[in-house]
Each structure stands twice: as C-alpha cells, then as structure tokens.
Coordinates of C-alpha atoms and ligand atoms in Angstrom, one line a residue:
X977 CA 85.3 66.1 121.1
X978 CA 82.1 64.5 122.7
X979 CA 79.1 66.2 123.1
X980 CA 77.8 69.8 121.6
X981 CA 79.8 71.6 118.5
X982 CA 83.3 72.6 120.1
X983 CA 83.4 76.3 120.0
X984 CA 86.8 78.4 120.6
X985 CA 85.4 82.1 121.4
X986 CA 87.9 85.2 120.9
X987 CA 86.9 88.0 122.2
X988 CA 88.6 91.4 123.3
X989 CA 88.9 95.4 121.7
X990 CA 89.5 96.5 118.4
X991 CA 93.0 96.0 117.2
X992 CA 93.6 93.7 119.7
X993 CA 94.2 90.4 116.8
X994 CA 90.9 88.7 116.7
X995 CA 90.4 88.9 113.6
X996 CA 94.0 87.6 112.3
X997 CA 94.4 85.1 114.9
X998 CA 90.5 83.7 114.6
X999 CA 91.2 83.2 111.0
X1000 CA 94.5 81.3 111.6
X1001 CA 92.9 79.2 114.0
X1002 CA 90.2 78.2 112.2
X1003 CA 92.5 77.2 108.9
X1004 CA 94.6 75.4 111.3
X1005 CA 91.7 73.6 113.0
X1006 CA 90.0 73.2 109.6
X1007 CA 86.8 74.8 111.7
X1008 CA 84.0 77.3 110.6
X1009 CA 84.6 81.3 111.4
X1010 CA 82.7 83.6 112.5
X1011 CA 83.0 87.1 111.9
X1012 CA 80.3 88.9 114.3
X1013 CA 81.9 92.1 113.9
X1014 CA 81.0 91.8 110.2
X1015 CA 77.5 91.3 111.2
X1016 CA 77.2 94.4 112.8
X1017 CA 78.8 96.5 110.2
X1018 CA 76.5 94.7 107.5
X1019 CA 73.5 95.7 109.6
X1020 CA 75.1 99.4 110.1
X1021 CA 75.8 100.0 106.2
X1022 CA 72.2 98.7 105.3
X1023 CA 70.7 100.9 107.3
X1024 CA 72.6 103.7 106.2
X1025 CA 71.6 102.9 102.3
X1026 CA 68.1 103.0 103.7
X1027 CA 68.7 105.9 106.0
X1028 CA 67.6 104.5 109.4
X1029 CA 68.7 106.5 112.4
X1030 CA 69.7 104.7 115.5
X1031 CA 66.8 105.4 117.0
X1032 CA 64.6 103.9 114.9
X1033 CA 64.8 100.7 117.3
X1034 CA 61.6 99.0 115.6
X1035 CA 62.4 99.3 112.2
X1036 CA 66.3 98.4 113.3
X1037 CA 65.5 94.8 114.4
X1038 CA 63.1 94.4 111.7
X1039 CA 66.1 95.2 109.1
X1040 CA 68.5 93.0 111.3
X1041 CA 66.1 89.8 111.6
X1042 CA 65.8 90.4 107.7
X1043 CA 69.0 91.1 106.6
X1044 CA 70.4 89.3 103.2
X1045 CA 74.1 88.6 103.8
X1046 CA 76.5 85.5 102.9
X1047 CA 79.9 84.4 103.5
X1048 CA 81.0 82.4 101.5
X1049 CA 83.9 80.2 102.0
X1050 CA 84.0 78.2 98.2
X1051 CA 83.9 79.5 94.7
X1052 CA 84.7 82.9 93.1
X1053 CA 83.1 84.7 96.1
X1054 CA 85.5 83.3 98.8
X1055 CA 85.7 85.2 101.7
X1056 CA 84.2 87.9 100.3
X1057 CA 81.1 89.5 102.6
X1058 CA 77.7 90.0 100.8
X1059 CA 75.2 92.1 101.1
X1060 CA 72.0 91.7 99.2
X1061 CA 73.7 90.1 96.5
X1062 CA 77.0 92.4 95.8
X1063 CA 80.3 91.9 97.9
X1064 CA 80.5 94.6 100.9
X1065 CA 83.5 93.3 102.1
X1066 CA 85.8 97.0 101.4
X1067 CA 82.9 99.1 102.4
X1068 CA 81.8 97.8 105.8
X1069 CA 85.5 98.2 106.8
X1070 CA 85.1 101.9 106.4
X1071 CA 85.5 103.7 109.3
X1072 CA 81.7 104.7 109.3
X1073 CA 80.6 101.8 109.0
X1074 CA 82.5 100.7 112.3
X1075 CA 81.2 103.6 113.8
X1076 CA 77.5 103.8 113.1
X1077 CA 77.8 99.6 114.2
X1078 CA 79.2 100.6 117.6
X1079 CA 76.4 102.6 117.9
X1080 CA 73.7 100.2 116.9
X1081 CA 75.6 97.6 118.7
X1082 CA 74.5 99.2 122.2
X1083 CA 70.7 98.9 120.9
X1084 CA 69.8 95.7 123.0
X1085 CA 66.6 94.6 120.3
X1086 CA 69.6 94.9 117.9
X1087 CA 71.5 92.2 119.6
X1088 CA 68.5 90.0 120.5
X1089 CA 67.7 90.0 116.6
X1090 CA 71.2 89.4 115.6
X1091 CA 71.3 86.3 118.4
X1092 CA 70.2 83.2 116.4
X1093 CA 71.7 84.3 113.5
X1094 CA 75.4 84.1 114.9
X1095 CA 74.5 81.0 116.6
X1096 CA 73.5 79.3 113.6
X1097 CA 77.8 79.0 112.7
X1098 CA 78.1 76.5 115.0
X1099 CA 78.2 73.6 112.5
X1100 CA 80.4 70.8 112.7
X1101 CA 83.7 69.5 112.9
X1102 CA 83.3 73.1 114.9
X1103 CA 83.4 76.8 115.0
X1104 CA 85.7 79.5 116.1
X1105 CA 84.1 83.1 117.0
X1106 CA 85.4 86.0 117.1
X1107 CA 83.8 89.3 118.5
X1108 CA 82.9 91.4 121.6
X1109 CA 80.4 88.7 123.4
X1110 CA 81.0 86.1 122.1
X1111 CA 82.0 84.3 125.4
X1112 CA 80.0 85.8 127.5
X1113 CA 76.4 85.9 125.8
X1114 CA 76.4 84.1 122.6
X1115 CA 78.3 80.7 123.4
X1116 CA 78.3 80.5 127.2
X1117 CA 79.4 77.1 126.9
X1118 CA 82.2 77.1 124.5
X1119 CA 84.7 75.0 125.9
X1120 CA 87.4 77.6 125.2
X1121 CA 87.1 80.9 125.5
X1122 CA 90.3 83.8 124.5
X1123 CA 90.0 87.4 126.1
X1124 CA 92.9 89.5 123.6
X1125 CA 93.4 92.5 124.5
X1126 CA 96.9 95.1 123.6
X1127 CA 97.6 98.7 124.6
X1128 CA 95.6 101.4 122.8
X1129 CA 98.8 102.5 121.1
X1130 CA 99.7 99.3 119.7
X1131 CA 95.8 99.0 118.6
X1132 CA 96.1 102.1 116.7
X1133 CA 99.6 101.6 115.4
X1134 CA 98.2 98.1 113.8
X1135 CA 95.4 99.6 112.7
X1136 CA 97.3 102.8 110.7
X1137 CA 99.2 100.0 109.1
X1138 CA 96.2 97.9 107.9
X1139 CA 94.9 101.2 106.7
X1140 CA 98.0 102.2 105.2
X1141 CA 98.5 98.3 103.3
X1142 CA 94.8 99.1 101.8
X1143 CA 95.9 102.7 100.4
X1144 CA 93.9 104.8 103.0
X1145 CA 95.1 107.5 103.8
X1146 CA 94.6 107.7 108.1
X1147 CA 95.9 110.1 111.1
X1148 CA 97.1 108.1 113.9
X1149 CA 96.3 110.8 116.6
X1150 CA 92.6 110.3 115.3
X1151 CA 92.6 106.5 115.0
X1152 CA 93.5 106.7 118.9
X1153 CA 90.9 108.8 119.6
X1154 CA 88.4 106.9 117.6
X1155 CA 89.6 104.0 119.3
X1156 CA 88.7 105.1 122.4
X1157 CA 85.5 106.5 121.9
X1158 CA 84.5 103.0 120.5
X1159 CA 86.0 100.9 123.5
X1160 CA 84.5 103.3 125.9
X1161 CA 81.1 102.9 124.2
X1162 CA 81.4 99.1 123.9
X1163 CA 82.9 98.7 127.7
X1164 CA 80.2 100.9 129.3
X1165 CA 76.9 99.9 127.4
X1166 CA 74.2 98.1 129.4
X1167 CA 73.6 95.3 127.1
X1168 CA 76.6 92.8 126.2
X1169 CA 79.6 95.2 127.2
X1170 CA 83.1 93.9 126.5
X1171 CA 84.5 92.4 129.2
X1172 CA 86.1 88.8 129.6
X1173 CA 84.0 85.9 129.8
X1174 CA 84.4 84.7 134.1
X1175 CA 86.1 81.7 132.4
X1176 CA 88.0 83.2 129.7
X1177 CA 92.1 82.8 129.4
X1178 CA 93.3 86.8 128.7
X1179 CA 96.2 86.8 126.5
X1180 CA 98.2 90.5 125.9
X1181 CA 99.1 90.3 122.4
X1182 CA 101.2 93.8 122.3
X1183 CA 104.2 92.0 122.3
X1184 CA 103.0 89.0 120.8
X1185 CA 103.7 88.0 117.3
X1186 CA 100.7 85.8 115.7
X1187 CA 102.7 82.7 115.8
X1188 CA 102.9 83.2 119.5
X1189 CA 99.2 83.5 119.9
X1190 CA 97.9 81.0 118.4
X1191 CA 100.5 78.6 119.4
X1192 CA 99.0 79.8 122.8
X1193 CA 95.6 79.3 121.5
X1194 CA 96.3 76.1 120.2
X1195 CA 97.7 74.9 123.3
X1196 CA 94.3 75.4 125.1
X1197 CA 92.7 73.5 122.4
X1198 CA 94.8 70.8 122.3
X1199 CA 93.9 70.6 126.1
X1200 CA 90.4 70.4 125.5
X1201 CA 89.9 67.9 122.5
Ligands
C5P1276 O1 85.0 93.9 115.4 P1 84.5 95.1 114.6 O2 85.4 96.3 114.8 O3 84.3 94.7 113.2 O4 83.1 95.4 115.2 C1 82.4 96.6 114.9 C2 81.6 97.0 116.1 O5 80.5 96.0 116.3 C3 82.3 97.0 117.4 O6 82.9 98.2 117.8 C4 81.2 96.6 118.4 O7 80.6 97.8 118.9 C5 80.2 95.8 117.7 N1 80.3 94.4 118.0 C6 79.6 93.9 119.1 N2 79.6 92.6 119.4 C7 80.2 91.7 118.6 C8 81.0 92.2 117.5 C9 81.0 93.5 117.2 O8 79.0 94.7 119.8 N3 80.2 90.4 118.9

C-alpha cells in the first residue's frame, strides 16, 4: 500500500466481535492492534484506585494525558495490559470497570486527551483498530473501515459464555440489561456516539461464525492493498 499507514477500523457495540475478529485480522495481516476499549477501562480503573468521580473533568484529562500503560506484544508480558507497572488485563474486564469507562467515555476532554495516544498505533507495515470511533473520529482516513453489529440477545448470550469460560459467575437477564444501558449511553452521547462511519461496510455477525467475518474482512482488504 502507497501512501499513509493502512488502517482497517472495526467499530460497532459491545458483543458485537470486534475484539475476536480485530485480533484475527491483525495476526493474519501480521499488523499492529489496537485495543481502545482497553484504553478506556485503564483510564476508568485508575481513577477508581485514586477515587475520581466523573465529574471531576479537570483532574480526569490530567490522569488520562498521564496515564502509565503498555501492551506489550513480545516477551513474558505478551498481551497482557499494564497499568503502572502490574498487568490489569483480568481487572479492567470487570464489569465495573466497563461501566465506570462508558461513563467517562461520554466526557468529551476525556476523549480529546485520549486522541493522540490511540493515534500513535499507527505504525507500520499497519494497524488494525478496534473500538466505538474509531472510523469516524480517530482514523477518518483509514482505507477500510468495518461497522459489526449483532442482536442484543446474541451480544449477551456471547458475553454470558465469555463470562462463564473465565469462571464468573453472570445473570443473562442482567447482562441484557447492562448491555443496553451501555449502548444507549454510547449511541446517544454528544461527543463520538457509536454509529457507522458514512463510509463504513456494516457486517451482522449474529449468524456469522469468525471464519466468515474475517474472510469478509479480508476480502475488503485484499481489495484495497
Ligand atoms: O469495547 P469495550 O467494552 O472494552 O469499551 C468499554 C467502553 O469504552 C465502551 O462501552 C465505550 O463507552 C467506551 N469506548 C469508547 N470509544 C472507544 C472504545 C471504547 O467510547 N473507541
């Protein structure tokens, strides 16, 4: 590819497959990943530990400008997230930490501080990004860009499994619920809502397998190299 870092964005709700089919691509593409999600729950649990409300917007994008976190992809600590020197990666799945980063998500000085920081993965041979805005505000001019989405059933169902594969115990009439709060509050916030890039290629994973998806993916790639 000629020109700027080729960027695949993936965008869409929770439990939709970003996550699993952003990691598949990138392995198969042999491409940097981007997590932002992880981001946001990073930012959530540290200010938890040092008891920030989300209203504390100042001291908020102070913590998120200064924020100590890693990813690394070689060596013992592969794949692992890191926070301030010890892996986070268990705890900022927890379902508060999801939460409380929903919240701080819709903060807009949040997101400006968070900005260069998720740019900053777009390193050659290239980058795939998964996330909520990916498309639409952080890489406007990634050559392709994936809108996932699945029925909030299916969401929840996938999400009860992961839950249930990591040993937590989890209610799948509350998972729904929570799922829906959180979509709600990412579709209707001012800054960044979720919604498909104008340019973005939607793909309704409920009765996809992964193979299917990012063959389908792939394809769009392929087409763009
Ligand atoms: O994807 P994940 O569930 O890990 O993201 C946690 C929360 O972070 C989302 O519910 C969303 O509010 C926020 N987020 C966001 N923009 C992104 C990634 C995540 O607003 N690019």
């Amino acid at each position: 590819m000629n020109g700027p870092i080729g960027v695949v964005t993936i965008d869409g709700p929770g439990g939709a497959g970003k996550g699993t089919i952003a990691r598949v691509l990138a392995e198969r593409l042999g491409w940097h990943l981007l997590d932002s999600g992880a981001i946001y729950r990073l930012l959530a649990l540290a200010s938890l530990r040092a008891d920030m409300g989300p209203g504390e917007v100042d001291r908020l994008a102070a913590l998120a400008e200064a924020l100590d976190i890693r990813f690394p992809t070689a060596g013992p600590e592969a794949g692992e997230v890191i926070l301030d020197g010890a892996v986070v990666s268990d705890l900022i799945r927890q379902e508060a930490c999801g939460e409380r980063a929903s919240v701080l998500a819709a903060v807009p000085v949040v997101r400006q501080a968070l900005l260069d920081r998720q740019r900053a993965f777009r390193q050659p041979p290239g980058l795939v990004a998964d996330g909520r805005d990916m498309g639409t505000v952080v890489f406007p001019d990634a050559p392709v860009k994936i809108f996932l989405t699945a029925s909030a059933g299916e969401r929840a169902r996938r999400r009860h499994k992961q839950l249930m594969e990591q040993g937590v115990a989890a209610n799948l009439a509350d998972l729904l619920q929570e799922l829906r709060a959180r979509d709600q509050r990412d579709t209707q916030r001012s800054v960044a809502p979720l919604k498909p890039a104008e340019d973005a290629v939607t793909i309704d994973t409920t009765d996809l397998s992964v193979e299917a998806v990012v063959n389908a993916v792939m394809e769009r790639v392929e087409a763009r190299l």
